[in-house]
mmCIF file of C-alpha atoms in Angstrom:
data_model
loop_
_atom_site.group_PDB
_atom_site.id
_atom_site.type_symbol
_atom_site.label_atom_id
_atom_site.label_comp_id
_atom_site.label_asym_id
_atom_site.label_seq_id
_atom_site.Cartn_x
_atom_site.Cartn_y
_atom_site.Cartn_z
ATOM 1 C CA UNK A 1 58.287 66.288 80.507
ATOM 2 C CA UNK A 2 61.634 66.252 81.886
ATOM 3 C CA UNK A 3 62.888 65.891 85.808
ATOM 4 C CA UNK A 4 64.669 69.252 85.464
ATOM 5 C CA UNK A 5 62.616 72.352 87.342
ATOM 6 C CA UNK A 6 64.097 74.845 84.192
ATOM 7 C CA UNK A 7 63.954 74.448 80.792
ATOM 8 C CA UNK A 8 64.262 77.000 77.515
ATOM 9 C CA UNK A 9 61.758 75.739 75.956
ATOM 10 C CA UNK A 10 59.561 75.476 78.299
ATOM 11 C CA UNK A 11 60.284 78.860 79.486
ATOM 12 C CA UNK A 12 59.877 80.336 75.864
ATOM 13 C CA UNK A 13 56.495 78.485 75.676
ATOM 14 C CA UNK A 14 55.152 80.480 79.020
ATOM 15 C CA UNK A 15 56.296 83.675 77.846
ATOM 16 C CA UNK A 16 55.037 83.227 74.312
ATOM 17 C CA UNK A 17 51.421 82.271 76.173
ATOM 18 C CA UNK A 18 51.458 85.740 78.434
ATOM 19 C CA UNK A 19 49.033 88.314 77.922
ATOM 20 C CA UNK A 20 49.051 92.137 78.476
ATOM 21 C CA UNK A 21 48.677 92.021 81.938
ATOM 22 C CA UNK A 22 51.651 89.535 82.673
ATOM 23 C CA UNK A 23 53.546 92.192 80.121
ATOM 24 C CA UNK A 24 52.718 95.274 82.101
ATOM 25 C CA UNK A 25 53.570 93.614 84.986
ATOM 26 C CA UNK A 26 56.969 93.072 84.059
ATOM 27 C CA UNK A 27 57.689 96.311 82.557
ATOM 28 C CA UNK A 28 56.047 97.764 86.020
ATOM 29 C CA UNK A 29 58.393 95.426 88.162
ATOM 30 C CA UNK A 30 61.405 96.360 86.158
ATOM 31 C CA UNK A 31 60.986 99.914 86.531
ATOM 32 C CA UNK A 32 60.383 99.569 90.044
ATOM 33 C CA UNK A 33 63.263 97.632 90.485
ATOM 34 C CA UNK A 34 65.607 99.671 88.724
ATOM 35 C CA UNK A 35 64.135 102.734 91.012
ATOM 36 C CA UNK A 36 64.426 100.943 94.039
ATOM 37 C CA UNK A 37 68.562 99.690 93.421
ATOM 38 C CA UNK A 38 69.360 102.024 91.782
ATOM 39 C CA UNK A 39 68.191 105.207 93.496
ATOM 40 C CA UNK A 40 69.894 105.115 96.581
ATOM 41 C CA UNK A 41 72.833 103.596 95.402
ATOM 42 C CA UNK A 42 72.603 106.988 93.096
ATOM 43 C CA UNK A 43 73.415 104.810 89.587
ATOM 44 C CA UNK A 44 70.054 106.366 88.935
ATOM 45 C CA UNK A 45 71.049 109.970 89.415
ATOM 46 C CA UNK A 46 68.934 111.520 92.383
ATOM 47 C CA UNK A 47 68.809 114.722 95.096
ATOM 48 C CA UNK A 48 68.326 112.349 97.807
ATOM 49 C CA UNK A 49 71.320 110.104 97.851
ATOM 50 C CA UNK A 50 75.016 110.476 96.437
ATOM 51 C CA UNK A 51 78.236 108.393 96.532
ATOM 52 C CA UNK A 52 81.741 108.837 97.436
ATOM 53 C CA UNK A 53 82.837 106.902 94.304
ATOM 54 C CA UNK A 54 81.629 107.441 91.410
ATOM 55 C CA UNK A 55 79.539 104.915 88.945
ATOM 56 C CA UNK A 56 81.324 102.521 87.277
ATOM 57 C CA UNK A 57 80.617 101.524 83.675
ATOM 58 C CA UNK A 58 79.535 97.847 84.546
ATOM 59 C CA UNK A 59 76.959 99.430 87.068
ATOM 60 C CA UNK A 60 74.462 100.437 84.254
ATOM 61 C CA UNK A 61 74.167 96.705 82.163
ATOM 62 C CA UNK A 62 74.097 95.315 85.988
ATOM 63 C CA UNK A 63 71.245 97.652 87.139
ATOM 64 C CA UNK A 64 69.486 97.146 83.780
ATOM 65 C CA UNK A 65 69.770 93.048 83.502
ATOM 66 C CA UNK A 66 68.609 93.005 87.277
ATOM 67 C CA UNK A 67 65.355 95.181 86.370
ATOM 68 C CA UNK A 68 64.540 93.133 83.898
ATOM 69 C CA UNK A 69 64.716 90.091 84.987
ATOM 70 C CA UNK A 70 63.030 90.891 88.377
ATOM 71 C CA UNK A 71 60.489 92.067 86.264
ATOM 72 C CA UNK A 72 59.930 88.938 84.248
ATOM 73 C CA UNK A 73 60.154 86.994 87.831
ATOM 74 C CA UNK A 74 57.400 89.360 89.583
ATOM 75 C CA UNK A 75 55.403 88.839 86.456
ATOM 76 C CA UNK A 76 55.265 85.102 87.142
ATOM 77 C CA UNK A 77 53.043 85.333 90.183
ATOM 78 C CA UNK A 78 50.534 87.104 87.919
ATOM 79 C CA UNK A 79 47.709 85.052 86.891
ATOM 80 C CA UNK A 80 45.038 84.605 84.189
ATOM 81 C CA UNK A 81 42.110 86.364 85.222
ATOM 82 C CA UNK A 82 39.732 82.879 84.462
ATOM 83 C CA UNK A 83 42.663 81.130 86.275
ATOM 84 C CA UNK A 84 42.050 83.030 89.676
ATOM 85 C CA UNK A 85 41.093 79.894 91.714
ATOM 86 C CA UNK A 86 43.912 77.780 90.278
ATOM 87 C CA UNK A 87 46.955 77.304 92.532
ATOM 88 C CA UNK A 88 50.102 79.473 91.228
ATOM 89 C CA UNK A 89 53.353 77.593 91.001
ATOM 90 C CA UNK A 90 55.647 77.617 93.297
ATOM 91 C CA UNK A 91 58.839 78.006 92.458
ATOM 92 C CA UNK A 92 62.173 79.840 93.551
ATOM 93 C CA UNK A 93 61.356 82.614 95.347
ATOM 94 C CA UNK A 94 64.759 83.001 97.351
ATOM 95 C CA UNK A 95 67.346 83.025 94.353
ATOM 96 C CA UNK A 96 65.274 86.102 93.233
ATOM 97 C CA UNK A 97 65.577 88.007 96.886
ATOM 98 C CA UNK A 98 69.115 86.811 96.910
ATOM 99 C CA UNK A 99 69.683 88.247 93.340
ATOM 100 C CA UNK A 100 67.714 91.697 93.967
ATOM 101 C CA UNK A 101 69.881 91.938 97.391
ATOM 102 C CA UNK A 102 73.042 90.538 95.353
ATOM 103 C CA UNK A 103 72.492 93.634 92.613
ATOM 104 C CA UNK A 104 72.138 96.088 95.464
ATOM 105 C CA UNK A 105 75.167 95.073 96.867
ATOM 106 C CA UNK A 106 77.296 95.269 93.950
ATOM 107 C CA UNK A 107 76.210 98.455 91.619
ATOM 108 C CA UNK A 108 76.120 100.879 95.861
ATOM 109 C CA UNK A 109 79.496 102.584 96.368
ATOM 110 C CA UNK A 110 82.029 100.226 97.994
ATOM 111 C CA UNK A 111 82.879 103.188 101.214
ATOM 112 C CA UNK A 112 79.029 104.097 101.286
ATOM 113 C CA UNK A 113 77.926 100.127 102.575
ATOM 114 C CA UNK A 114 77.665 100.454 106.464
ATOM 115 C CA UNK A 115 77.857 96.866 106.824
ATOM 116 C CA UNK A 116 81.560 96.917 104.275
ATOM 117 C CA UNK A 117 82.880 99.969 105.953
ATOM 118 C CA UNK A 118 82.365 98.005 109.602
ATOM 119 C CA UNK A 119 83.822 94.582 108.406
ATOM 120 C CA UNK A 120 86.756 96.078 106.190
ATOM 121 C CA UNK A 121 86.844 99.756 107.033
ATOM 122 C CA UNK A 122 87.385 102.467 104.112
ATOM 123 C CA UNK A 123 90.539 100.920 102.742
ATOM 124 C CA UNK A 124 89.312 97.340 102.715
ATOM 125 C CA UNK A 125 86.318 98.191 101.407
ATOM 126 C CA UNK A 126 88.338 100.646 98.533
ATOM 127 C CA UNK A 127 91.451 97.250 98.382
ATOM 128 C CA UNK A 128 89.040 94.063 99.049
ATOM 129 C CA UNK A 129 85.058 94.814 97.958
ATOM 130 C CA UNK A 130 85.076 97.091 94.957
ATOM 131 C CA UNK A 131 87.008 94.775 92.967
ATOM 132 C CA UNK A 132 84.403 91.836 94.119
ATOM 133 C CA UNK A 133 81.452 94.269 93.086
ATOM 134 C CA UNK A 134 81.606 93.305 89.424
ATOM 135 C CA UNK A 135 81.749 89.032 90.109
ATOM 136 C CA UNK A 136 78.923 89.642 92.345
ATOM 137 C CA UNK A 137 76.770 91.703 89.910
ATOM 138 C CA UNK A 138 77.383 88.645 87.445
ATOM 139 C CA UNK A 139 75.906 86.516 90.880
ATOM 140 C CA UNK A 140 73.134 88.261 90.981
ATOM 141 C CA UNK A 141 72.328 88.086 87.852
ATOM 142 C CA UNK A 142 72.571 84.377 87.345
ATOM 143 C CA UNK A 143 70.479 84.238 90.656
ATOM 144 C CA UNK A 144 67.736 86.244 88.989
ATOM 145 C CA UNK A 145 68.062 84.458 85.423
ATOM 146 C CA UNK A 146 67.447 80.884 87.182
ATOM 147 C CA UNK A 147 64.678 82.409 89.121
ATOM 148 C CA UNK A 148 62.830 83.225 85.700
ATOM 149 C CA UNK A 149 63.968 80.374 83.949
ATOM 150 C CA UNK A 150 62.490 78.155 87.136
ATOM 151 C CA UNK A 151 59.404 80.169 87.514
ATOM 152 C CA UNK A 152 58.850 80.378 83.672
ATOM 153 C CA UNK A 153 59.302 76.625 83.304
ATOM 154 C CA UNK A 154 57.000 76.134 85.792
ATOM 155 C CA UNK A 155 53.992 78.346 84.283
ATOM 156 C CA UNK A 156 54.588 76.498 81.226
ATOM 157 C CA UNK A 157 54.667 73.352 82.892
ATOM 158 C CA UNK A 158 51.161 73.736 84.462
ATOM 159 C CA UNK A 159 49.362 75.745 82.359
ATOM 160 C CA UNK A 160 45.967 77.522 83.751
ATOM 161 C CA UNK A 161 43.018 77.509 82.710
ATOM 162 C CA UNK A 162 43.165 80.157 80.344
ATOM 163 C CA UNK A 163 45.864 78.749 78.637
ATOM 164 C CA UNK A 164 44.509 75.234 78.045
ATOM 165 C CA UNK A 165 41.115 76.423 77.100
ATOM 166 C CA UNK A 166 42.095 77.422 73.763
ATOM 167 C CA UNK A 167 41.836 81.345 73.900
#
């Protein structure tokens, strides 16, 4: 095994070894996510919340890589059912926080962010933060792409029980 904490293989190998439950999970998580950014940032068209700008095309692929990958990550704390008294990996749990908050971040309406509109007011946040939306939707996604590729890695690394007693 090597030093490194993330490997392909080794991440292929875990998700290759996953059963329904670590599937559903993921699809669960992903929808969840993608209802939870993108709702009241209003990429996910809603009554409840709009925006002063509208969606841009990059929002969509950014909201959908997020939800996925948050979904493979909250999938990783799953475990076997005969594996319940094993210990779970540890692993990365702030790159994927930082990469959920990242996504939010980026894909909201530059003028509708409090915390933007306070630091640069409207015309900053119009001159200065939407055109840093897109770089930090790639961020986020990187964050949330090591955080599966860690936490993947990991599972395969140690397998449970399940997975080592030949079912």
């Amino acid at each position: 095994m090597s030093s490194s904490p993330r490997s392909l293989s080794q991440a292929g190998l875990a998700l290759r070894e996953w059963r329904l439950r670590q599937w559903a999970t993921a699809g669960a998580g992903a929808l969840l996510t993608a209802l939870a950014v993108g709702t009241p940032t209003d990429v996910v068209p809603n009554p409840f919340f709009s925006r002063s700008v509208p969606v841009q095309w990059w929002n969509y692929p950014a909201l959908a890589g997020t939800a996925a990958l948050a979904g493979l990550v909250l999938a990783t704390y799953v475990r076997a059912p005969s594996a319940l008294a094993a210990p779970n990996p540890s692993g990365p749990r702030r790159l994927g926080w930082l990469g959920g908050f990242l996504s939010f971040m980026a894909v909201g309406c530059p003028v509708c962010n409090k915390a933007v509109l306070l630091l640069l007011g409207t015309s900053g946040a119009l001159s200065y933060w939407a055109p840093l939306q897109p770089m930090v939707a790639i961020a986020s996604v990187v964050l949330l792409a090591e955080a599966a590729l860690r936490r993947l890695s990991i599972q395969s690394a140690c397998p449970t029980s399940d997975s080592t007693s030949g079912r």
